Coordinates of C-alpha atoms and ligand atoms in Angstrom, one line a residue:
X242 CA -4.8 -18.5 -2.7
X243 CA -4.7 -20.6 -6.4
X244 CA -2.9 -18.7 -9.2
X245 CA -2.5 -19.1 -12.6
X246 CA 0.9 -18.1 -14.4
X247 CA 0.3 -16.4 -17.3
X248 CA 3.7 -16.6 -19.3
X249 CA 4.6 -13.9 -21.6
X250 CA 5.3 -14.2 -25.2
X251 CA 4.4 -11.0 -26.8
X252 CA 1.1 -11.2 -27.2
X253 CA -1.0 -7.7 -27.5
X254 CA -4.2 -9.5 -24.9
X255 CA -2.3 -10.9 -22.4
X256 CA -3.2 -8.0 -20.6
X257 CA -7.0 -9.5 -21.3
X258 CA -6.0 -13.2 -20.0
X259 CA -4.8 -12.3 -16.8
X260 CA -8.0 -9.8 -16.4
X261 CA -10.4 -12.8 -17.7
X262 CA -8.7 -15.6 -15.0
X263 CA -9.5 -12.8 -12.5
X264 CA -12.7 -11.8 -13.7
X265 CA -13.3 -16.1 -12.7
X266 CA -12.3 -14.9 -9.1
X267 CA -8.9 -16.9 -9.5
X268 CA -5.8 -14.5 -9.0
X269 CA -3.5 -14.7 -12.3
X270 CA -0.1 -13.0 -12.9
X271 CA 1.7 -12.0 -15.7
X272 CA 5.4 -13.1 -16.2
X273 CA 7.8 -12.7 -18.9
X274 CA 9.3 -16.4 -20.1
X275 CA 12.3 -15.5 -19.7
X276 CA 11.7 -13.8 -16.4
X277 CA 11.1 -17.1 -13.8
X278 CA 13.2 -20.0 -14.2
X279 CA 10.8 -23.3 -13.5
X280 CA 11.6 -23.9 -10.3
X281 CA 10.5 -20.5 -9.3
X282 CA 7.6 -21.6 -11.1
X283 CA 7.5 -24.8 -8.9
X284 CA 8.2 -22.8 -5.9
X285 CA 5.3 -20.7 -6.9
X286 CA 2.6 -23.5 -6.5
X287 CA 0.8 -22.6 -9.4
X288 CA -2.2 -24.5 -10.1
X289 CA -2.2 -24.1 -14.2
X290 CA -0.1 -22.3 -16.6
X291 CA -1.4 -20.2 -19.9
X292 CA 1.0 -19.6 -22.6
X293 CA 0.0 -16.3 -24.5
X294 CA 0.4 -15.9 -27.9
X295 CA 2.8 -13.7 -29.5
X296 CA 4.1 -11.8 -32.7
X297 CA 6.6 -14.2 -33.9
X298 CA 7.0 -17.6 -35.7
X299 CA 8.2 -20.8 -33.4
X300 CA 10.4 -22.0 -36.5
X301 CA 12.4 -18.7 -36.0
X302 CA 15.8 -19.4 -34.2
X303 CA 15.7 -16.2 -32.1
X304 CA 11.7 -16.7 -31.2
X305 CA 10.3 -16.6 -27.2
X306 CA 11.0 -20.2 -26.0
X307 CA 10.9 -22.0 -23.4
X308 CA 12.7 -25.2 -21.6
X309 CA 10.1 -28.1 -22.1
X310 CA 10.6 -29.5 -18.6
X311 CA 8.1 -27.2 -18.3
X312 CA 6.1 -29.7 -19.3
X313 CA 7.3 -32.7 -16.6
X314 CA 6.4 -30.2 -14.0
X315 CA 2.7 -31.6 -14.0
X316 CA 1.0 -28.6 -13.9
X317 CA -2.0 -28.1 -16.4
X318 CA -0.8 -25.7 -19.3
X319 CA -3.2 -24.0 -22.4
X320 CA -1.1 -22.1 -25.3
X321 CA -3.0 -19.6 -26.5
X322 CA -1.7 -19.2 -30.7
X323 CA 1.9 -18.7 -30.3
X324 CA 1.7 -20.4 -27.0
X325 CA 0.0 -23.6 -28.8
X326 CA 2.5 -23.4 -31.9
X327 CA 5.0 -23.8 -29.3
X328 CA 3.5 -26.6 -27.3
X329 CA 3.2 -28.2 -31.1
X330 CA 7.1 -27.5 -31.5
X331 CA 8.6 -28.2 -28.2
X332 CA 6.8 -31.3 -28.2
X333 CA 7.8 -32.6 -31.5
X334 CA 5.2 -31.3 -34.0
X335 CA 5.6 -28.8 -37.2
X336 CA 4.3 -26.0 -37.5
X337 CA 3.7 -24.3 -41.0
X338 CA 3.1 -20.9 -42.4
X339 CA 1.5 -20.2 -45.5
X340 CA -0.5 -16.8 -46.2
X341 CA -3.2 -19.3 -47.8
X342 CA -4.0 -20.7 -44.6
X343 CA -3.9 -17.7 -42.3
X344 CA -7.0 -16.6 -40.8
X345 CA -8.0 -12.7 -39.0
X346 CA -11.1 -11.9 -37.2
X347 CA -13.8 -14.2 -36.4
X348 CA -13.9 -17.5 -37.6
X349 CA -16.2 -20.5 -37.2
X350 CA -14.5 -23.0 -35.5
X351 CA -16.2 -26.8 -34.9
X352 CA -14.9 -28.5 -31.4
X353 CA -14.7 -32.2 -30.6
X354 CA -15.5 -33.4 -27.3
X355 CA -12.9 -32.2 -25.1
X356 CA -12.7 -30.8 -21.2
X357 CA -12.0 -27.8 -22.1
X358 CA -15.1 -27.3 -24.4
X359 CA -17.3 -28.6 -22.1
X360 CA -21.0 -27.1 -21.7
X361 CA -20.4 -25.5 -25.1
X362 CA -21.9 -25.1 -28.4
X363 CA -19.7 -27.4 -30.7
X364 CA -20.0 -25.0 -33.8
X365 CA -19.0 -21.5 -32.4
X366 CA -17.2 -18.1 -33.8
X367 CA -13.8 -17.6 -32.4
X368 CA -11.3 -14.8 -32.7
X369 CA -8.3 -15.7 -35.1
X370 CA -5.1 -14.1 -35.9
X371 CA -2.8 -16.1 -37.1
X372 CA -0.3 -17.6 -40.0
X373 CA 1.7 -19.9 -39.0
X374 CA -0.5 -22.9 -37.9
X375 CA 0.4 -26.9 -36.2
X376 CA 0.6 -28.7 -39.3
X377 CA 1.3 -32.2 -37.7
X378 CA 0.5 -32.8 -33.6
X379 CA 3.2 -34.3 -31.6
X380 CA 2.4 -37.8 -30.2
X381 CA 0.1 -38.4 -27.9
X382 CA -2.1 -35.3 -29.3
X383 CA -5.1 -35.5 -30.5
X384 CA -7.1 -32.5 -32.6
X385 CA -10.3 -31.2 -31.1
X386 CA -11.4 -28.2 -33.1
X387 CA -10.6 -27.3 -36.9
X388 CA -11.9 -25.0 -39.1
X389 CA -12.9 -24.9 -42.9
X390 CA -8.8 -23.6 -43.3
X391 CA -7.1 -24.9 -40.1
X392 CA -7.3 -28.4 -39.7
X393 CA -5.8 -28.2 -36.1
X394 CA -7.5 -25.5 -33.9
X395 CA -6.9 -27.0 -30.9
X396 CA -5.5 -30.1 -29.6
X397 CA -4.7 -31.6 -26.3
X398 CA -3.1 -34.4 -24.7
X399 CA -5.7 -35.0 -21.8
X400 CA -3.7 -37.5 -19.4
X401 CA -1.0 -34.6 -19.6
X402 CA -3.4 -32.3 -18.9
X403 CA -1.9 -29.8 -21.9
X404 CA -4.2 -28.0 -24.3
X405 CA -3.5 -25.6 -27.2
X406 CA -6.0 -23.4 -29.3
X407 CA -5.3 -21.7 -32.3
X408 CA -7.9 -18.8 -31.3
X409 CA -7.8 -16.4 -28.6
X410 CA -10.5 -17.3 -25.8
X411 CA -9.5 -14.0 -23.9
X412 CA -11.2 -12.0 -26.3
X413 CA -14.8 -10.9 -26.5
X414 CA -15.3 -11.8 -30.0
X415 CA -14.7 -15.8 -29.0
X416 CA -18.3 -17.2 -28.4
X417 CA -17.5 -18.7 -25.3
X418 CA -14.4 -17.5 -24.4
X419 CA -14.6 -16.6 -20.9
X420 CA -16.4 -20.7 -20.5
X421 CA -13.5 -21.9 -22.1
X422 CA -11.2 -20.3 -19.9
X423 CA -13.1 -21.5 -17.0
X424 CA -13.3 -24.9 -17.7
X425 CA -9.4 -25.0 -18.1
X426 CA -9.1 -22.4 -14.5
X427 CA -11.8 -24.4 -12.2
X428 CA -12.2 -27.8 -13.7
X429 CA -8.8 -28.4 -15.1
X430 CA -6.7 -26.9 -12.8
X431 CA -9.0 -27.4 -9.8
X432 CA -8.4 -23.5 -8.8
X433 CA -10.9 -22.6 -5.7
X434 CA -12.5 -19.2 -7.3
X435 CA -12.2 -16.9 -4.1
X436 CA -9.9 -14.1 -5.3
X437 CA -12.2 -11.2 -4.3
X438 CA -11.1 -7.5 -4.1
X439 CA -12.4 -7.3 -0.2
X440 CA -9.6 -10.0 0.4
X441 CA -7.5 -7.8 -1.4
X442 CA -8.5 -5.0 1.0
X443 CA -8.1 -6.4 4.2
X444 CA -5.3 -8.5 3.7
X445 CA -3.0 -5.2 2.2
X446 CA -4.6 -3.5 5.7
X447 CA -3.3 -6.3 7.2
X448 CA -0.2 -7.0 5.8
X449 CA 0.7 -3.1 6.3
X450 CA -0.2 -2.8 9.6
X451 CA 2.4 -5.7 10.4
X452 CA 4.9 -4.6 7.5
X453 CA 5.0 -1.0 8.7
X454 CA 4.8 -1.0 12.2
X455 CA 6.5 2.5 13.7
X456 CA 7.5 3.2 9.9
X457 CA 6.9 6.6 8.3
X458 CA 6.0 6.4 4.9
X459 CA 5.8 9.1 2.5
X460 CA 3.3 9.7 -1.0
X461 CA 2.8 12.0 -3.6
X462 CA -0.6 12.7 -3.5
X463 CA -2.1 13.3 -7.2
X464 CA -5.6 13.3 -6.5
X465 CA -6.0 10.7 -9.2
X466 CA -7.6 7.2 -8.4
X467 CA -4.2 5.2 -8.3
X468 CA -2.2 7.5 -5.5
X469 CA -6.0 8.2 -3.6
X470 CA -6.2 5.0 -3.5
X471 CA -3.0 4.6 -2.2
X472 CA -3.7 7.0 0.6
X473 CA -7.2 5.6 2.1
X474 CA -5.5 2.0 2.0
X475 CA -2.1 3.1 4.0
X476 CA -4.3 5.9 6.0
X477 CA -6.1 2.6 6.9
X478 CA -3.0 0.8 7.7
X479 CA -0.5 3.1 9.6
X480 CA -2.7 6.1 10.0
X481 CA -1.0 9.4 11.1
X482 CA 2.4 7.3 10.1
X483 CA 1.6 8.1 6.1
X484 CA 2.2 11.8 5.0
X485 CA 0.6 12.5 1.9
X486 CA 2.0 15.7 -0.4
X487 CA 0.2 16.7 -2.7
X488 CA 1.9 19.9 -5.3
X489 CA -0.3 21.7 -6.3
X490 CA 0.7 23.0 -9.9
X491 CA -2.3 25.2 -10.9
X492 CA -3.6 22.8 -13.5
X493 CA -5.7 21.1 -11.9
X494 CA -9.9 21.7 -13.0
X495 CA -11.5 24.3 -11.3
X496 CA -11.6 24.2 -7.5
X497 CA -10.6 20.6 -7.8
X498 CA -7.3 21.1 -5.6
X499 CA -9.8 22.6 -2.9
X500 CA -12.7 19.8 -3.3
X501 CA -9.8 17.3 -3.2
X502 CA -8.1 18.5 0.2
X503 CA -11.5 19.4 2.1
X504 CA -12.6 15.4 1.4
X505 CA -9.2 13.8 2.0
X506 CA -9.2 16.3 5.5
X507 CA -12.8 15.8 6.6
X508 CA -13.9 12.7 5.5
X509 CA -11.1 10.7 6.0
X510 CA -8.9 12.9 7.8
X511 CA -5.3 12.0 6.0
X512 CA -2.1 13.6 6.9
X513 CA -2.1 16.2 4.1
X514 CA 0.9 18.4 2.6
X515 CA -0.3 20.9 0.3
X516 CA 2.7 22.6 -1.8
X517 CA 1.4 25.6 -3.4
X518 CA 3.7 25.5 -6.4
X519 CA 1.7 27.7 -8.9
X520 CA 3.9 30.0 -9.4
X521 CA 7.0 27.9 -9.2
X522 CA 5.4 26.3 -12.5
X523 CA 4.0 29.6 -13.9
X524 CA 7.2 30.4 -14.4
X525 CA 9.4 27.5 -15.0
X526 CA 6.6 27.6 -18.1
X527 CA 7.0 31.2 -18.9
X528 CA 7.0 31.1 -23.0
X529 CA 7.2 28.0 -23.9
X530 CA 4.7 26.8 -26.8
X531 CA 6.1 23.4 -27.7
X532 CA 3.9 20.7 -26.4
X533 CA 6.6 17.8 -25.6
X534 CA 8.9 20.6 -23.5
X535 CA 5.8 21.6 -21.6
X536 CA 5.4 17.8 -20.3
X537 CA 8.7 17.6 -20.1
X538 CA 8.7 20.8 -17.4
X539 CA 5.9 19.7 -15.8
X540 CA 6.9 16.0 -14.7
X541 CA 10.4 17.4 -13.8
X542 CA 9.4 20.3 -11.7
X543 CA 6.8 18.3 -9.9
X544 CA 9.9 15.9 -8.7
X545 CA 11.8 18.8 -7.9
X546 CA 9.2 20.4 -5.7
X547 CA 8.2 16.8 -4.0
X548 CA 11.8 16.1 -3.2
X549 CA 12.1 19.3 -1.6
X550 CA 9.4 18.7 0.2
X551 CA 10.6 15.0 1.2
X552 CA 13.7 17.1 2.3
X553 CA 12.1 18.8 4.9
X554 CA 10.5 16.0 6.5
X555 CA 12.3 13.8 8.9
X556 CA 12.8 10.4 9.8
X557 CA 11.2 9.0 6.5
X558 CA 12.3 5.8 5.2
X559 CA 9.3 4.6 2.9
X560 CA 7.9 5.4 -0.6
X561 CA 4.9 5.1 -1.3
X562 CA 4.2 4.6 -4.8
X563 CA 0.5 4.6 -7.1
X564 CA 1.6 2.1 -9.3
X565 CA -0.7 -0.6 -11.1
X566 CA -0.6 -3.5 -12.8
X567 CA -0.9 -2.5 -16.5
X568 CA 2.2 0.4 -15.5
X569 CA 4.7 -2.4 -14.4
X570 CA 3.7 -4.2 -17.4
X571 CA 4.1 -1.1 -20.4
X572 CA 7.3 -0.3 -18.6
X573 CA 8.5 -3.2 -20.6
X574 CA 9.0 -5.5 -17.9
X575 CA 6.7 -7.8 -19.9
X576 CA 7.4 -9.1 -23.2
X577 CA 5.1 -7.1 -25.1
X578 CA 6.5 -3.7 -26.9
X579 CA 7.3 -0.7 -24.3
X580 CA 4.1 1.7 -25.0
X581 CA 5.7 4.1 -22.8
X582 CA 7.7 4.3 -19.3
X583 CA 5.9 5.9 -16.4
X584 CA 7.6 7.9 -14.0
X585 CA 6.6 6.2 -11.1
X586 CA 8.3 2.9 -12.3
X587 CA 11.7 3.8 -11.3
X588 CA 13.0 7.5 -11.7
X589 CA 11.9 8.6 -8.5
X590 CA 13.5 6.5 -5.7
X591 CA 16.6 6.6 -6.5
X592 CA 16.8 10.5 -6.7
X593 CA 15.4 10.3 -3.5
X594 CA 17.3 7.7 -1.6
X595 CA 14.3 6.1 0.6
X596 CA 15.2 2.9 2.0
X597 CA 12.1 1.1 0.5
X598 CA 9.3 1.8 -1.6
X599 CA 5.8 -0.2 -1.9
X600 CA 3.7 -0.6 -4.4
X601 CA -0.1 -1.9 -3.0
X602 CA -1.6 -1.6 -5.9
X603 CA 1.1 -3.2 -8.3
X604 CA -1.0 -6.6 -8.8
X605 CA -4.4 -4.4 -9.5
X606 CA -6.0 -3.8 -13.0
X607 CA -7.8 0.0 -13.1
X608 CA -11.2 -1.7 -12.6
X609 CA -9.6 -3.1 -9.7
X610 CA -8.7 -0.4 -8.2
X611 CA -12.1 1.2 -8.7
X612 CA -13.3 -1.6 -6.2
X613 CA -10.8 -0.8 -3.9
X614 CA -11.8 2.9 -3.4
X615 CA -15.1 2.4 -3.3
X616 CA -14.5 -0.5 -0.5
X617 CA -12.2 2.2 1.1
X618 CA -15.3 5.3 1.0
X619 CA -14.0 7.0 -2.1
X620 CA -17.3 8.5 -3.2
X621 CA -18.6 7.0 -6.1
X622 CA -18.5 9.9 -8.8
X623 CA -14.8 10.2 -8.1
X624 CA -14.3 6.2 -8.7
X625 CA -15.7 6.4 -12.2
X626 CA -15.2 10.2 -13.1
X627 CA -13.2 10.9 -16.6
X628 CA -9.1 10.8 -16.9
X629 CA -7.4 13.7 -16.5
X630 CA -3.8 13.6 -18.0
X631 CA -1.1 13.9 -15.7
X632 CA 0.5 17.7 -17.4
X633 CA -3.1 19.0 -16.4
X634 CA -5.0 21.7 -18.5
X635 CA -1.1 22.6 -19.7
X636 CA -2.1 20.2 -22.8
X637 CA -5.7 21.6 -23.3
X638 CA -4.1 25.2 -23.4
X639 CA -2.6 26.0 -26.9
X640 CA 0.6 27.8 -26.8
X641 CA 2.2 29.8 -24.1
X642 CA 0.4 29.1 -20.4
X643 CA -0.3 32.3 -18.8
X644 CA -2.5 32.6 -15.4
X645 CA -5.3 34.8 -17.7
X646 CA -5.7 31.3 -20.1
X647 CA -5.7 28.9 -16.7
X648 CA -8.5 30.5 -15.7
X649 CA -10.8 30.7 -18.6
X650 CA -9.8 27.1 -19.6
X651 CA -11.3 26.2 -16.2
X652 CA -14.2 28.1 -16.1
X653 CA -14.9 27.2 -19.7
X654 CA -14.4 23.4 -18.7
X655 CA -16.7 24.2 -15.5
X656 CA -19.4 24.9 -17.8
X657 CA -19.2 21.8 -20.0
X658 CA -19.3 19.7 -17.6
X659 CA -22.4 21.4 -15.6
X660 CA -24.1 21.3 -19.2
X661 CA -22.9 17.3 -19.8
X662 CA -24.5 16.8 -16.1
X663 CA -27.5 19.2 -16.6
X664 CA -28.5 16.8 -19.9
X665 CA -27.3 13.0 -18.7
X666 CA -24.1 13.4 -21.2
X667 CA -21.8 12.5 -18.6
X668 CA -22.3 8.9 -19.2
X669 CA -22.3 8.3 -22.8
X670 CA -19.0 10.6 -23.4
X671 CA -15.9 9.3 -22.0
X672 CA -13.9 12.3 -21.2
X673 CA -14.9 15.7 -22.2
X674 CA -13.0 19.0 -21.9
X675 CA -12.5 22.5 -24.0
X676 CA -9.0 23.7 -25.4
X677 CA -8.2 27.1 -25.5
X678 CA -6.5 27.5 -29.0
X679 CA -4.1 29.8 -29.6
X680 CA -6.2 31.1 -32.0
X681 CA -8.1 35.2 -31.9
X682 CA -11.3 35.8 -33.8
X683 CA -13.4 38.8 -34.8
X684 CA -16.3 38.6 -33.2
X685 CA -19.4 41.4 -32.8
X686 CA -20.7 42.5 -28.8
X687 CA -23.0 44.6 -28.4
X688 CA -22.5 46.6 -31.6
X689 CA -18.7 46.6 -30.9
X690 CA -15.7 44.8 -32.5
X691 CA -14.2 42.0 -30.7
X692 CA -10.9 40.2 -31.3
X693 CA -10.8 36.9 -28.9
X694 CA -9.8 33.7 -28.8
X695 CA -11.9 30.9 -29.9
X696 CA -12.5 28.1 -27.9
X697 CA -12.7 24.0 -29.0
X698 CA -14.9 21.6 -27.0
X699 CA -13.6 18.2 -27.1
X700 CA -16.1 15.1 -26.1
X701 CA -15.1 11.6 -27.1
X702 CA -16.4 8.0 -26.8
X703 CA -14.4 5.0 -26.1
X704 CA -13.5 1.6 -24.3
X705 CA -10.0 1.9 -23.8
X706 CA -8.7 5.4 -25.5
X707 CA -6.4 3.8 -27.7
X708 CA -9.0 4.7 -30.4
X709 CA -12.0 7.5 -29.9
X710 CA -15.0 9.1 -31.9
X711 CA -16.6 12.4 -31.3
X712 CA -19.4 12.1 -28.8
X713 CA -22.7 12.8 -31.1
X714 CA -23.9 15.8 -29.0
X715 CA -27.4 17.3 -29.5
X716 CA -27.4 20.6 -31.1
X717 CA -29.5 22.2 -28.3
X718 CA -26.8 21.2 -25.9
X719 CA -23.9 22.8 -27.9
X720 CA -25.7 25.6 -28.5
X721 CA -26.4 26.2 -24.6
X722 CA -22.7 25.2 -24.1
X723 CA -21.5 28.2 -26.8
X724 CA -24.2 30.8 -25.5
X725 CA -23.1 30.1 -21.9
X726 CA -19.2 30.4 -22.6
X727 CA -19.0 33.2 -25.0
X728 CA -21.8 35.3 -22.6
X729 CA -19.8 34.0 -19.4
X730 CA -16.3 34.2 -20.3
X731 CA -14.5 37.3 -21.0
X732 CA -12.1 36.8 -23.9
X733 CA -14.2 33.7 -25.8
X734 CA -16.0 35.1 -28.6
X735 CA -16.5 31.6 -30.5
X736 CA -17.0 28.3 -29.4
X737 CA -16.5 25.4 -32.2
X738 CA -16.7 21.5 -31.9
X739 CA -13.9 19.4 -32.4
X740 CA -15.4 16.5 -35.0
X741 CA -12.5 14.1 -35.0
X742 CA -11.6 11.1 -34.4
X743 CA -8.8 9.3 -32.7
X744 CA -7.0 8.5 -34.8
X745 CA -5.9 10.3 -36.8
X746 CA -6.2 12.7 -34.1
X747 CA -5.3 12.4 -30.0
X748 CA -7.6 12.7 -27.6
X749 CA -6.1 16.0 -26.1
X750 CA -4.4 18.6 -28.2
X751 CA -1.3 18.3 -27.0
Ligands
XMP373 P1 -4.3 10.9 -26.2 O1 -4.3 12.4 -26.2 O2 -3.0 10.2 -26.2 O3 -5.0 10.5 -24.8 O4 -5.2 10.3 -27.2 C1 -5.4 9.2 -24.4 C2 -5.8 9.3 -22.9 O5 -4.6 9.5 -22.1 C3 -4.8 10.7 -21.4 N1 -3.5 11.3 -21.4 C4 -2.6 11.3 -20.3 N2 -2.8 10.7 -19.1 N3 -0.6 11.6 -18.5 C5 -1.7 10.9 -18.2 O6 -1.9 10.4 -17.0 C6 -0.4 12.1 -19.7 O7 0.6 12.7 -19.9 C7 -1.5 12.0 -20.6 N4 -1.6 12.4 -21.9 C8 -2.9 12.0 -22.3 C9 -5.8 11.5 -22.1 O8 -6.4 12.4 -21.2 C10 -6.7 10.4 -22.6 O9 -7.6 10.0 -21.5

C-alpha cells in the first residue's frame, strides 16, 4: 500500500490533509517532526511527503524544524505555508514578515505552468493565512503562482521533485484544492489510489485472526460507534474469544441500553456483559450540582466498575480499546495544541495491568469508521444517528441527578425525537435533546395551581460542533413538541426553546 507522510508542524488542518490524501484513496498518516527520525522515514517507503503549515515564524530560533537531508532522501515533498516557508529557509531562501503583506481568507492566486497545477484554472481563489511570506527562492526555484500581495505563492524545484504553496489546498475554500492535491499524490508521487475501507476491513479480520489466535481479549462496550465498531470487527475476528462489557450507568436515552443489547445479542450474537450499575452511580452522584464533578464521577466510576468486572474474568490478557485517529492526535501526540486528553488514550491499561492492548481503529477518521460499521451490518440509522456525550443525560439534567429527573429527561427526549422523525427534522438538526433545568414554574392544570419544572429543548446545526446555530424549527412543530411534553410528562409545566448559538454557548448545558 503507497502512503504519504504528513509531517506535523502545528498546523490547525492537518487533520484535513491527511483526510483529503485519503479521500484520493491513498492512505496518509500524521506524524509529528520531531516524532520519526529520516530513516524511519526511509524505512517507511513513503511515496511523497507533505509539510503542514503551522503557527510560528521559520526565522524564529525555537520554530518546528527539520534536518534538510530530508530533502536528499528523493522523495517528492509539498510545504503547505509554514511547511513552504521552511522548504524556502532550509534551502537557502528568506523569508519575510510584514503585516502589509499578510493575507486571510480567500485570495486570488494566478499559477504558472507547473505539475502540480495541471488541468486547472490558472486564475483561481485560494485559502490564505499567512504573514510571514518567501521573500527570495533558494536556487534552483522557480515561482509558479503570485498574487496581487505575494509575489511567491508557490514555487518548486521540478527535477527535485519539491513544491511549496503559500495557500492551504486541504481546505474547501481553495478552488481546486483537492486537484492540486492529487496531482502532487497520483502524478507526482506515482501513489496507486487503492486505499479502500473494505481493504481496511478484511485485512484488520485478517490480521486479528492471525494476531489473536487462542487470545481472550476484553472491551468496554459503550454503545457508541467507535467501541461497536470495535466489537463487530473483533466478533468477526476471534468470535466467542472477545468479551464485550458494557456498564450500564442509567444515562443512557430511553430504552437505549435494551435496544443496544437485544441487536448486539440477536443480530450479531456478541459475547455481552451487562453491569447494572445504576444504582452504584445514583449514588456516587447523590447531591452533587456542579457540572465538572459530575463528569468527573462519572468517567471514574465507570473505570471502577469495568475493572471490577475485568477482575472477575479469567485468563484475559488483551485490551481492547475504541480509539480513533483524531483521539491519538488531540491527545497531543501531534504537534498541534492538546484540545483535550481522552480517557482511552492511556489511563486505563495501566490501572488494569493487561499484557496488550489494540487499537483497530487508531488509523480511522469518524467517517471512516461509519464505513466500517456499515461494511460490518451496523444498521444504518445507528451509523449516522446524533452524538451523545460520554457523562450521558447527567449533562442535560440541571443540578442534583435523582432517578424522578432520569426519567422525565428521557421520556421528554423520547418525544423530541419521535416529533423530529414524525416532521423529517432529523436531518437538518445535528443533535437535538431537552435539558431539565433546575428551574420550577407556576403553571395552571385544570383550574389548579402547579409549581414544576420547566423544560429546554435544545436543536442545533453544524459541520463539526466546534461552532453551532439553533436549528430554525417550525412553530407548529414546537408547539406539538410543548403540548405533547407538558400533557405527557408529569412534573413539566413549560417547555421553552433554547435560541443560542455556540459560541457563546455549548452545545449541552453542562
Ligand atoms: P459542547 O457542549 O462542548 O459539545 O459544545 C460539543 C459536542 O461534544 C459532545 N460532548 C461530549 N462527547 N464526551 C463526549 O463523548 C463528553 O464529555 C462530551 N461533552 C460534550 C456534545 O454532545 C456535542 O456533540
Amino acid at each position: 500500500m503507497d502512503k504519504i507522510l504528513v509531517l506535523d508542524f502545528g498546523g490547525q488542518y492537518n487533520q484535513l490533509i491527511a483526510r483529503r490524501v485519503r479521500l484520493l484513496n491513498v492512505y496518509a498518516e500524521i506524524i509529528n517532526f520531531d516524532d520519526i527520525s529520516l530513516d524511519k522515514i526511509k524505512e517507511n517507503g513513503y511515496k511523497g511527503i507533505i509539510f503542514t503549515g503551522g503557527p510560528n515564524s521559520v526565522n524564529d530560533p525555537l520554530s518546528p524544524k527539520i534536518s534538510k537531508d530530508i530533502f536528499k532522501l528523493g522523495i517528492p515533498i509539498l510545504g503547505i505555508c509554514y511547511g513552504h516557508q521552511l522548504i524556502g529557509f532550509l534551502l537557502g531562501g528568506k523569508i519575510k514578515s510584514t503585516v502589509k503583506n499578510s493575507e486571510y481568507g480567500k485570495i486570488m492566486v494566478y499559477k504558472n505552468e507547473s505539475p502540480l497545477f495541471a488541468g486547472i484554472k490558472k486564475d483561481s481563489i485560494c485559502w490564505m493565512s499567512h504573514k510571514d511570506y518567501v521573500d527570495t527562492i533558494p536556487d534552483g526555484f522557480m515561482v509558479t503562482a503570485k498574487t496581487d500581495n505575494c509575489s511567491c505563492a508557490a514555487m518548486e524545484n521540478e527535477k527535485l521533485k519539491i513544491y511549496g504553496v503559500q495557500f492551504h489546498p486541504e481546505v474547501t475554500h481553495t478552488e481546486f484544492g483537492i486537484d492540486i492535491l492529487k496531482n502532487f499524490v497520483i502524478s507526482i508521487c506515482k501513489c496507486e489510489p487503492n486505499w479502500k475501507m473494505e481493504n481496511f476491513t478484511t485485512s484488520s479480520i485478517d490480521k486479528y485472526k492471525a494476531e489473536l489466535k487462542n487470545q481472550k481479549v476484553l472491551l468496554a462496550l459503550s454503545f457508541g460507534l467507535d467501541s461497536s465498531v470495535v466489537a463487530l470487527l473483533l466478533n468477526k475476528a476471534i468470535g466467542k474469544n472477545l468479551t464485550c462489557v458494557f456498564v450500564d450507568h442509567g444515562l443512557l436515552r430511553k430504552d437505549e441500553g435494551d435496544i443496544m443489547e437485544k441487536l448486539f445479542r440477536d443480530k450479531f450474537d456478541i459475547n455481552l456483559i451487562r453491569v447494572d450499575a445504576r444504582k452504584i452511580f445514583l449514588e456516587k452522584l447523590k447531591g452533587v450540582t456542579n457540572p465538572e464533578e459530575k463528569r468527573k464521577i462519572i468517567g471514574k466510576e465507570f473505570i471502577n466498575v469495568f475493572i471490577n468486572e475485568a477482575k472477575k474474568l479469567n485468563g484475559i490478557d488483551v485490551l481492547a480499546q475504541g480509539t480513533i485517529y483524531p483521539d491519538v492526535i488531540e491527545s497531543g501526540k501531534g504537534s498541534s495544541a492538546t484540545i483535550k486528553s481522552h480517557h482511552n488514550v492511556g489511563g486505563l491499561p495501566e490501572k488494569i495491568g493487561f499484557k496488550k492492548i489494540i487499537e483497530p481503529l487508531s488509523s480511522l477518521f469518524k467517517d471512516e469508521v461509519r464505513k466500517v460499521g456499515l461494511e460490518l451490518g451496523l444498521p444504518n440509522e445507528f451509523v449516522y444517528r446524533q452524538p451523545f456525550p460520554g457523562p450521558g443525560l447527567a449533562v442535560r439534567i440541571i443540578g442534583e441527578i435523582t432517578e424522578e429527573k432520569i426519567k422525565i429527561a428521557q421520556d421528554s427526549d423520547k418525544i423530541l425525537r419521535d416529533t423530529f422523525i414524525k416532521y423529517g427534522l432529523e436531518k437538518s438538526a445535528s443533535q437535538y435533546f431537552t435539558v431539565l433545568t433546575n428551574t420550577y414554574s407556576v403553571g395552571v392544570m385544570g383550574d389548579k395551581r402547579t409549581y414544576e419544572y420547566c423544560l429546554a429543548i435544545r436543536s442545533v446545526t453544524t459541520d463539526d460542533f466546534m461552532t453551532a446555530t439553533w436549528t430554525k424549527i417550525p412553530y407548529e412543530v414546537l408547539e406539538e413538541i410543548s403540548s405533547r411534553i407538558t400533557n405527557e410528562i408529569k412534573g413539566v409545566n413549560r417547555v421553552v426553546y433554547d435560541i443560542t448559538s455556540k459560541p457563546p454557548s455549548t452545545v449541552e448545558w453542562e
